[in-house]
Short mmCIF file of C-alpha atoms in Angstrom, two decimals:
data_model
loop_
_atom_site.label_atom_id
_atom_site.label_comp_id
_atom_site.label_asym_id
_atom_site.label_seq_id
_atom_site.Cartn_x
_atom_site.Cartn_y
_atom_site.Cartn_z
CA MET A 268 -0.06 0.01 -0.13
CA PRO A 269 1.28 3.37 -0.88
CA GLU A 270 2.70 5.62 1.89
CA VAL A 271 0.46 8.25 1.19
CA ILE A 272 -2.75 6.22 1.20
CA ALA A 273 -1.65 4.66 4.76
CA ASN A 274 -0.82 8.00 6.26
CA ILE A 275 -3.42 10.68 4.58
CA PRO A 276 -6.96 10.66 5.40
CA LEU A 277 -9.26 10.70 2.26
CA ASN A 278 -10.70 13.93 3.89
CA TYR A 279 -7.79 15.87 2.70
CA TYR A 280 -7.96 15.05 -0.72
CA ILE A 281 -11.51 16.12 -0.81
CA PHE A 282 -10.61 19.38 0.78
CA PHE A 283 -7.62 19.95 -1.79
CA ALA A 284 -10.04 19.03 -4.67
CA SER A 285 -12.73 21.21 -3.27
CA ALA A 286 -10.21 24.34 -3.19
CA LEU A 287 -9.40 23.72 -6.42
CA PHE A 288 -12.97 23.32 -7.62
CA CYS A 289 -13.79 26.68 -6.15
CA ILE A 290 -10.70 28.85 -7.58
CA GLY A 291 -12.01 27.46 -10.59
CA VAL A 292 -15.52 28.89 -10.01
CA VAL A 293 -14.06 32.16 -9.15
CA GLY A 294 -12.20 32.51 -12.03
CA VAL A 295 -14.86 31.56 -14.29
CA LEU A 296 -17.03 34.21 -12.10
CA THR A 297 -14.41 37.38 -12.31
CA ARG A 298 -12.49 37.14 -15.27
CA ARG A 299 -13.89 38.74 -18.91
CA ASN A 300 -11.02 37.27 -21.15
CA ALA A 301 -12.61 34.02 -22.57
CA LEU A 302 -9.43 31.96 -22.55
CA ILE A 303 -8.71 32.49 -19.04
CA VAL A 304 -12.55 31.09 -18.24
CA PHE A 305 -11.61 28.28 -20.15
CA MET A 306 -8.69 27.57 -18.39
CA SER A 307 -10.66 28.02 -14.78
CA VAL A 308 -13.21 25.35 -16.23
CA GLU A 309 -9.99 23.08 -16.85
CA ILE A 310 -8.80 23.47 -13.58
CA MET A 311 -12.54 22.46 -12.37
CA LEU A 312 -12.11 19.21 -14.72
CA ASN A 313 -8.85 18.64 -12.98
CA ALA A 314 -10.26 19.11 -9.75
CA VAL A 315 -12.92 16.33 -10.38
CA ASN A 316 -9.82 13.85 -11.88
CA MET A 317 -7.98 14.36 -8.71
CA LEU A 318 -10.76 13.25 -6.57
CA PHE A 319 -11.97 10.24 -8.97
CA ILE A 320 -8.32 9.29 -8.87
CA ALA A 321 -8.19 9.52 -4.95
CA PHE A 322 -11.56 7.51 -4.49
CA SER A 323 -10.18 4.53 -6.43
CA SER A 324 -6.93 4.34 -5.39
CA TYR A 325 -8.33 4.15 -1.34
CA LYS A 326 -11.12 1.77 -2.94
CA SER A 327 -8.56 0.05 -4.89
CA ASP A 328 -11.42 -0.15 -7.66
CA THR A 329 -10.33 0.33 -11.39
CA SER A 330 -13.69 2.04 -12.59
CA GLY A 331 -12.58 5.42 -11.11
CA GLN A 332 -9.54 5.68 -13.30
CA VAL A 333 -11.34 4.53 -15.75
CA PHE A 334 -13.67 7.21 -15.91
CA VAL A 335 -10.94 9.89 -15.41
CA PHE A 336 -9.60 8.28 -18.74
CA PHE A 337 -12.74 9.50 -20.10
CA ILE A 338 -12.69 12.75 -18.52
CA MET A 339 -9.79 13.40 -19.84
CA ALA A 340 -10.64 12.17 -23.78
CA VAL A 341 -13.76 14.73 -23.16
CA ALA A 342 -11.67 17.46 -22.10
CA ALA A 343 -9.34 17.29 -25.18
CA ALA A 344 -12.23 17.34 -27.57
CA GLU A 345 -14.02 20.33 -25.67
CA VAL A 346 -10.97 22.40 -25.69
CA ALA A 347 -10.41 21.82 -29.27
CA VAL A 348 -14.00 22.80 -30.20
CA GLY A 349 -13.86 25.48 -27.41
CA LEU A 350 -10.47 27.31 -28.63
CA ALA A 351 -12.09 27.18 -32.07
CA ILE A 352 -14.88 28.95 -31.28
CA ILE A 353 -12.85 31.62 -29.57
CA VAL A 354 -10.49 32.10 -32.59
CA MET A 355 -14.10 32.71 -34.50
CA ILE A 356 -15.27 35.43 -31.99
CA TYR A 357 -12.05 37.16 -31.97
CA ARG A 358 -11.91 36.88 -35.93
CA ASN A 359 -15.50 38.48 -35.93
CA LEU A 360 -15.47 40.96 -33.44
CA ARG A 361 -11.82 41.69 -32.89
CA SER A 362 -11.62 40.59 -29.06
CA VAL A 363 -12.18 37.63 -27.03
CA ASP A 364 -14.11 39.74 -23.96
CA THR A 365 -17.12 38.20 -22.77
CA GLY A 366 -18.68 41.15 -21.84
CA VAL A 367 -18.84 41.66 -25.84
CA LEU A 368 -20.83 38.62 -26.42
CA ASN A 369 -24.36 40.42 -25.00
CA ASN A 370 -26.45 39.43 -28.44
CA LEU A 371 -28.61 37.07 -26.48
CA LYS A 372 -28.72 38.84 -23.01
CA TRP A 373 -31.89 39.17 -22.09
CA MET B 66 8.69 11.57 2.82
CA ALA B 67 5.78 11.05 0.88
CA VAL B 68 3.48 12.46 3.20
CA GLN B 69 5.32 15.79 3.06
CA LEU B 70 5.35 15.64 -1.03
CA PHE B 71 1.60 15.21 -0.65
CA TYR B 72 1.37 18.75 1.94
CA PHE B 73 3.75 20.11 -0.77
CA LEU B 74 2.17 19.42 -4.10
CA SER B 75 -1.27 20.82 -2.58
CA ALA B 76 0.19 23.79 -1.72
CA LEU B 77 2.02 24.47 -4.76
CA ALA B 78 -1.15 23.50 -6.83
CA THR B 79 -3.73 25.57 -4.59
CA LEU B 80 -1.03 28.54 -4.99
CA SER B 81 -0.64 28.35 -8.94
CA ALA B 82 -4.32 27.82 -9.47
CA LEU B 83 -4.92 30.98 -7.73
CA MET B 84 -2.31 32.67 -10.00
CA VAL B 85 -3.88 31.28 -12.89
CA VAL B 86 -6.80 33.02 -11.97
CA PHE B 87 -5.29 36.44 -10.53
CA SER B 88 -2.53 36.95 -12.73
CA ARG B 89 -2.95 40.07 -15.52
CA ASN B 90 -1.00 38.42 -18.59
CA PRO B 91 -2.77 35.48 -20.13
CA VAL B 92 0.76 33.73 -20.93
CA HIS B 93 1.32 33.76 -17.25
CA SER B 94 -1.85 32.05 -16.74
CA VAL B 95 -1.03 29.13 -19.18
CA LEU B 96 2.06 28.95 -17.50
CA TYR B 97 0.70 28.53 -14.18
CA LEU B 98 -1.81 26.17 -15.24
CA ILE B 99 0.90 23.83 -16.86
CA LEU B 100 2.27 23.80 -13.01
CA VAL B 101 -0.78 22.89 -11.83
CA PHE B 102 -1.07 20.18 -14.10
CA PHE B 103 2.42 19.02 -12.86
CA CYS B 104 1.71 19.04 -9.48
CA LEU B 105 -1.57 16.99 -10.15
CA THR B 106 0.67 14.52 -11.72
CA GLY B 107 2.87 14.18 -8.77
CA HIS B 108 -0.43 13.42 -6.71
CA TYR B 109 -1.28 10.58 -9.42
CA ILE B 110 1.81 8.88 -8.73
CA LEU B 111 1.88 9.04 -5.19
CA LEU B 112 -1.27 7.35 -5.51
CA ASN B 113 -0.31 4.62 -7.89
CA ALA B 114 -2.06 5.84 -10.67
CA GLN B 115 0.95 5.73 -12.90
CA PHE B 116 -0.81 5.25 -16.32
CA LEU B 117 -2.93 8.21 -15.69
CA ALA B 118 -0.06 10.29 -14.25
CA ILE B 119 1.91 9.70 -17.70
CA VAL B 120 -1.45 10.38 -19.63
CA ASN B 121 -2.18 13.45 -17.66
CA ILE B 122 1.37 15.13 -18.82
CA ILE B 123 0.90 13.76 -22.61
CA VAL B 124 -2.78 15.39 -22.99
CA TYR B 125 -3.04 17.96 -20.83
CA ALA B 126 0.78 19.45 -20.22
CA GLY B 127 1.26 18.40 -23.64
CA ALA B 128 -1.45 18.54 -26.55
CA ILE B 129 -3.95 20.60 -24.36
CA MET B 130 -1.54 23.56 -23.18
CA VAL B 131 -0.07 23.71 -26.45
CA LEU B 132 -3.36 24.33 -28.10
CA PHE B 133 -3.97 27.04 -25.36
CA LEU B 134 -0.65 28.67 -26.12
CA PHE B 135 -0.92 28.73 -29.38
CA VAL B 136 -4.39 30.44 -29.56
CA ILE B 137 -2.86 33.52 -27.32
CA MET B 138 -0.07 33.85 -29.80
CA PHE B 139 -2.65 33.94 -32.64
CA LEU B 140 -4.94 36.03 -31.18
CA ASN B 141 -2.10 38.68 -29.89
CA LEU B 142 -3.82 39.84 -26.98
CA ARG B 143 -2.52 43.04 -25.30
CA LYS B 144 -2.20 43.29 -21.62
CA ASP B 145 -4.24 45.94 -20.65
CA ALA B 146 -7.00 44.60 -23.32
CA GLU B 147 -9.33 43.09 -21.03
CA GLN B 148 -11.76 44.99 -19.39
CA LYS B 149 -12.24 44.90 -15.54
CA GLN B 150 -15.24 43.42 -14.00
CA PRO B 151 -17.03 46.22 -11.85
CA PRO B 152 -15.99 45.61 -8.03
CA LEU B 153 -19.15 44.71 -7.00
CA MET B 154 -19.32 41.70 -9.10
CA LYS B 155 -15.81 40.83 -8.13
CA PHE B 156 -16.86 40.95 -4.67
CA ILE B 157 -20.02 38.45 -5.40
CA ALA B 158 -18.14 36.29 -7.26
CA VAL B 159 -15.40 35.90 -4.53
CA ILE B 160 -18.40 35.64 -2.06
CA THR B 161 -19.82 32.89 -4.07
CA GLY B 162 -16.80 31.10 -4.23
CA GLY B 163 -16.00 30.99 -0.77
CA LEU B 164 -19.37 29.94 0.24
CA LEU B 165 -19.01 27.24 -1.91
CA LEU B 166 -16.10 26.15 -0.36
CA LEU B 167 -17.58 26.46 2.95
CA ILE B 168 -20.38 24.59 2.30
CA ILE B 169 -18.59 21.36 0.72
CA VAL B 170 -15.83 21.52 3.77
CA SER B 171 -18.16 22.14 6.49
CA VAL B 172 -20.43 19.07 4.99
CA LEU B 173 -17.51 16.80 4.25
CA SER B 174 -15.66 17.23 7.46
CA LYS B 175 -18.78 15.60 9.75
CA VAL B 176 -18.51 12.61 6.97
CA ASP B 177 -16.39 9.39 7.98
CA MET B 178 -14.88 8.36 4.84
CA ILE B 179 -14.15 4.82 4.13
CA GLN B 180 -10.37 3.89 4.92
CA ALA B 181 -8.20 1.78 2.96
CA GLN B 182 -8.22 -1.59 3.84
CA LYS B 183 -4.66 -3.18 5.03
CA THR B 184 -6.32 -6.75 3.74
CA GLY B 185 -7.01 -7.26 -0.29
CA PHE B 186 -5.31 -4.01 -1.13
CA ASN B 187 -4.24 -4.25 -4.81
CA SER B 188 -1.42 -1.65 -5.43
CA GLN B 189 -1.39 -2.44 -9.25
CA ILE B 190 -4.81 -1.11 -10.36
CA GLY B 191 -3.27 2.13 -11.72
CA LEU B 192 -1.09 -0.02 -14.31
CA VAL B 193 -1.44 -0.47 -18.03
CA GLU B 194 -2.20 -4.02 -17.69
CA ASN B 195 -5.29 -3.82 -15.31
CA LEU B 196 -6.48 -0.91 -16.59
CA GLY B 197 -6.19 -1.76 -20.58
CA LYS B 198 -8.33 -5.02 -19.17
CA VAL B 199 -11.51 -3.33 -17.71
CA LEU B 200 -11.23 -0.93 -20.48
CA TYR B 201 -11.45 -3.14 -23.22
CA THR B 202 -13.64 -5.50 -21.44
CA GLU B 203 -16.15 -3.53 -19.29
CA TYR B 204 -15.45 -0.01 -21.18
CA LEU B 205 -15.52 -0.89 -24.63
CA LEU B 206 -18.70 0.44 -25.85
CA PRO B 207 -17.91 3.77 -24.40
CA PHE B 208 -14.56 3.71 -25.39
CA GLU B 209 -15.80 3.15 -29.11
CA LEU B 210 -17.87 6.33 -28.75
CA ALA B 211 -14.95 8.16 -27.49
CA SER B 212 -13.67 7.75 -31.02
CA VAL B 213 -16.91 8.76 -32.54
CA LEU B 214 -16.80 11.75 -30.20
CA PHE B 215 -13.18 12.74 -31.33
CA LEU B 216 -14.31 12.57 -35.19
CA VAL B 217 -17.12 14.93 -34.15
CA ALA B 218 -14.76 17.56 -32.28
CA MET B 219 -12.17 17.44 -35.30
CA VAL B 220 -15.05 18.02 -37.92
CA GLY B 221 -16.25 20.99 -35.59
CA ALA B 222 -13.45 22.34 -35.01
CA VAL B 223 -12.36 22.67 -38.80
CA MET B 224 -15.93 23.93 -39.71
CA LEU B 225 -15.40 26.56 -36.90
CA GLY B 226 -12.09 27.47 -37.88
CA LYS B 227 -12.45 27.80 -41.81
CA ARG B 228 -12.62 31.10 -43.17
CA GLU B 229 -15.72 32.05 -45.17
CA ALA B 230 -16.24 34.57 -47.65
CA GLY B 231 -18.21 38.01 -46.26
CA GLU B 232 -18.09 40.44 -43.69
CA ARG B 233 -19.21 38.06 -41.10
CA HIS B 234 -19.10 34.38 -40.58
CA PHE B 235 -20.98 33.34 -37.46
#
């Protein structure tokens, strides 16, 4: 059994992952640069990955790690499409500021 | 040793995640994000998930970050180009994030989490052999569907990135 699993309670991993997730939430809410918003979403995804791996290692169950594998695959696809959208927005509006995108605003 | 490493990696990851959110220059944000990914890779290695640690480096620190950096270079963003969010909005956002953290921590700190069992513990689950076996038997259908997802994402990215005639191409 790895040293970390024997000595560190699972709660610590939960606190660490929730801290990362909340930092991501704050990033999405405070920044107006679409790229940074996107990076904050990546941080949130990684916080969830961290938690999946911690649980799967503590329970010594493979399924959690397979889930992380799929999350990574989906994240890669999402980044490719999302960055293409950001490039297209920049090409049309000469800006990646989320405040400019108010056509659908009520 | 590993315990100290856990605290060190956690602190470093949290700090660099904060720097991603609060640094002014987008290129610095990307570099701090790479640091976050490397710290998480260290965590995965400490947890005996070697395969995912390598995949994390290849996919996140390799492919995704190169894509981000490429787009930043491509867009040629000026440092002061970003409009500031109004202070009230910032205040509300930080309060929201803090409350979320407070609620999650206060709820979960009361919970008695399962502890790892000494008997019957399999330390080899994170290796390619075991993961591959599960991936190609139990999760074969999702694995194949992921390839369709990649095809769709590829076509979508090319379609979105294509330049069309005319003033606006939405």
